Amino acid sequence: MTGGSFQSCHKKKLSPAFPQQSTMARRVAVIGAGVSGLSSIKCCLDEDLEPTCFERSNDIGGLWKFTETSKDGMTRVYRSLVTNVCKEMSCYSDFPFQEDYPNFMHQGKFWDYLKEFAEHFDLLKYIRFRTTVCSITKHPDFSETGQWDVVTETEGKQERAVFDAVMVCTGHYLNPHLPLESFPGIHKFKGQILHSQEYKSPEGFQGKRVLVIGLGNTAGDVAVELSRTAAQVLLSTRTGAWVLHRSSAGGYPLTMVITRRCLNFTAQVLPSCVLNWIQERQMNKRLNHENYGLSITKGKKSKFIVNDELPTCILCGTVTMKTSLKEFTETSALFEDGTVEENIDIVIFATGYTFSFPFLEEPLKSLCTKKIFLYKQVFPSNLERTTLAIIGLISLKGSILAGTELQARWATRVFKGLCKIPPSQKLMAEATEKEQLIERGVMKDTSEDKLEFILYLDDLAACIGAKPSIPLLFLKDPRLAWEVFFGPCTPYQYRLVGPGKWVGARNAILTQWDRTLKPLKTRIVPNSTKPTSMSRYLKVWGAPILLASLLLICKSSFFFKSVRDNLQDRISPYLISIW
């Protein structure tokens, strides 16, 4: 969900991009003007830093700027894409969506929001479009100043500038992962082979037999859309997946219903076996995944996708689930279960992406591709000066936007020296030891796992003093505390206190359900059922609230802390994970 702004550049005569300024100026290079880049520019301005953003395309939005083709090599959304996380959970923390925006919006509507954000905070003047980053190298006196030499190219002309800090906001979706070597016979196949990056619309697939390989969000979306025009869609998966709907019971956005501090807290004290049982029971209650060929393969990690239509397509036969693929022939595909599908016209690999940082120098380039060597997924462990931050290279069980914004808020505070991180020697020693333990099989590698939404955001917020204190809120503002603890953990919660405090945060939290229901209230039904009374609400929720309150009180006790520290294999803070 970030912008791209680099490519290979030929060596040319360099000219200074900007006049050299005094050492008092804190100049920051922001690489990419996507979701992460825009928030990074704003966070720099909030901290009185001087950002210059380099974006290789001609507009903001990165991934979210739709184009008809992918000839420029940038990954972008397909035409029909709809967001998976509702608007209240995926907005910038001090800039709510307009109340009439739908809860889950078409990609074009989301890009409109990004444009509104950029214009509202006057960010566009800090962006240099059609500019690629060729290299980012340490300045000769880096050990003293922490400065970086940044070489860029605009319309064939290269320029060099010195920056006090760099924020890399190029994201996950850089290079399509096309593992053809893993599929014997693929080079014999005479049909068309695509990566999902190239998919834009169902035009051209009419009457075709299409095989989609993979079962992530993109694979599910593409399979469903093609099922309306293709003769048949086959969906092959090695692992299976839990399929979530955008709405919960009662029709409320699922992400708002399950992303709550009270559930997060409860999950931390319940045994993992209990939480797994609850999760499986709830997921199969709405849809028996085994019957639909979607259940998780034994021994594989749980994976979640959001798709409201895939089960119906399977039910109607327009999408057929298949096991992992074993071999290709010229026109057919042989699967692990021994079945053969003939006359395959098109194969679409929805097999994800790889990321890299070609503009960085070694060993920093290689180290940044290993998340285990990124402190809190942001700062490379080997730099003696913490003046380079990787923003947006995270997998999160929730809105990536909310996570990257807090990363940027923290990084800019570190650049200014207002927040400290451990010395590089300590970070490298810890990361190296962990890597060795993983290689020996003593420890599991969790660096590529999706991060828990509330836990990760709370961790970053605590670093800058923006994490809300629930007990203190209950004493000072019970109504707000109620919404913060028992309501959805929306990004506004991280603007209530500390640096970057927003005066509108309280009202945004108290009116978040109004903005959720507003776009649904397009037809007012006379004599409709009145809202449930408070007494009824308390009767239904009284017991869970009492239990959670008691647990909250116990949390501060030494006994609870010692028991919690000994719990093993804790899973998601959600009773039903959203991804």
XYZ file of N, CA and C in Angstrom, residues 230 307 374 467:
12
model
N -15.766 -16.313 -17.105
C -15.021 -17.471 -17.613
C -15.930 -18.692 -17.695
N -13.621 -12.605 2.000
C -14.324 -12.771 0.733
C -15.777 -13.141 1.010
N 15.248 -5.936 11.935
C 14.618 -4.619 11.995
C 14.001 -4.438 13.383
N 0.145 5.980 24.094
C -0.742 4.870 24.439
C -1.711 5.311 25.527
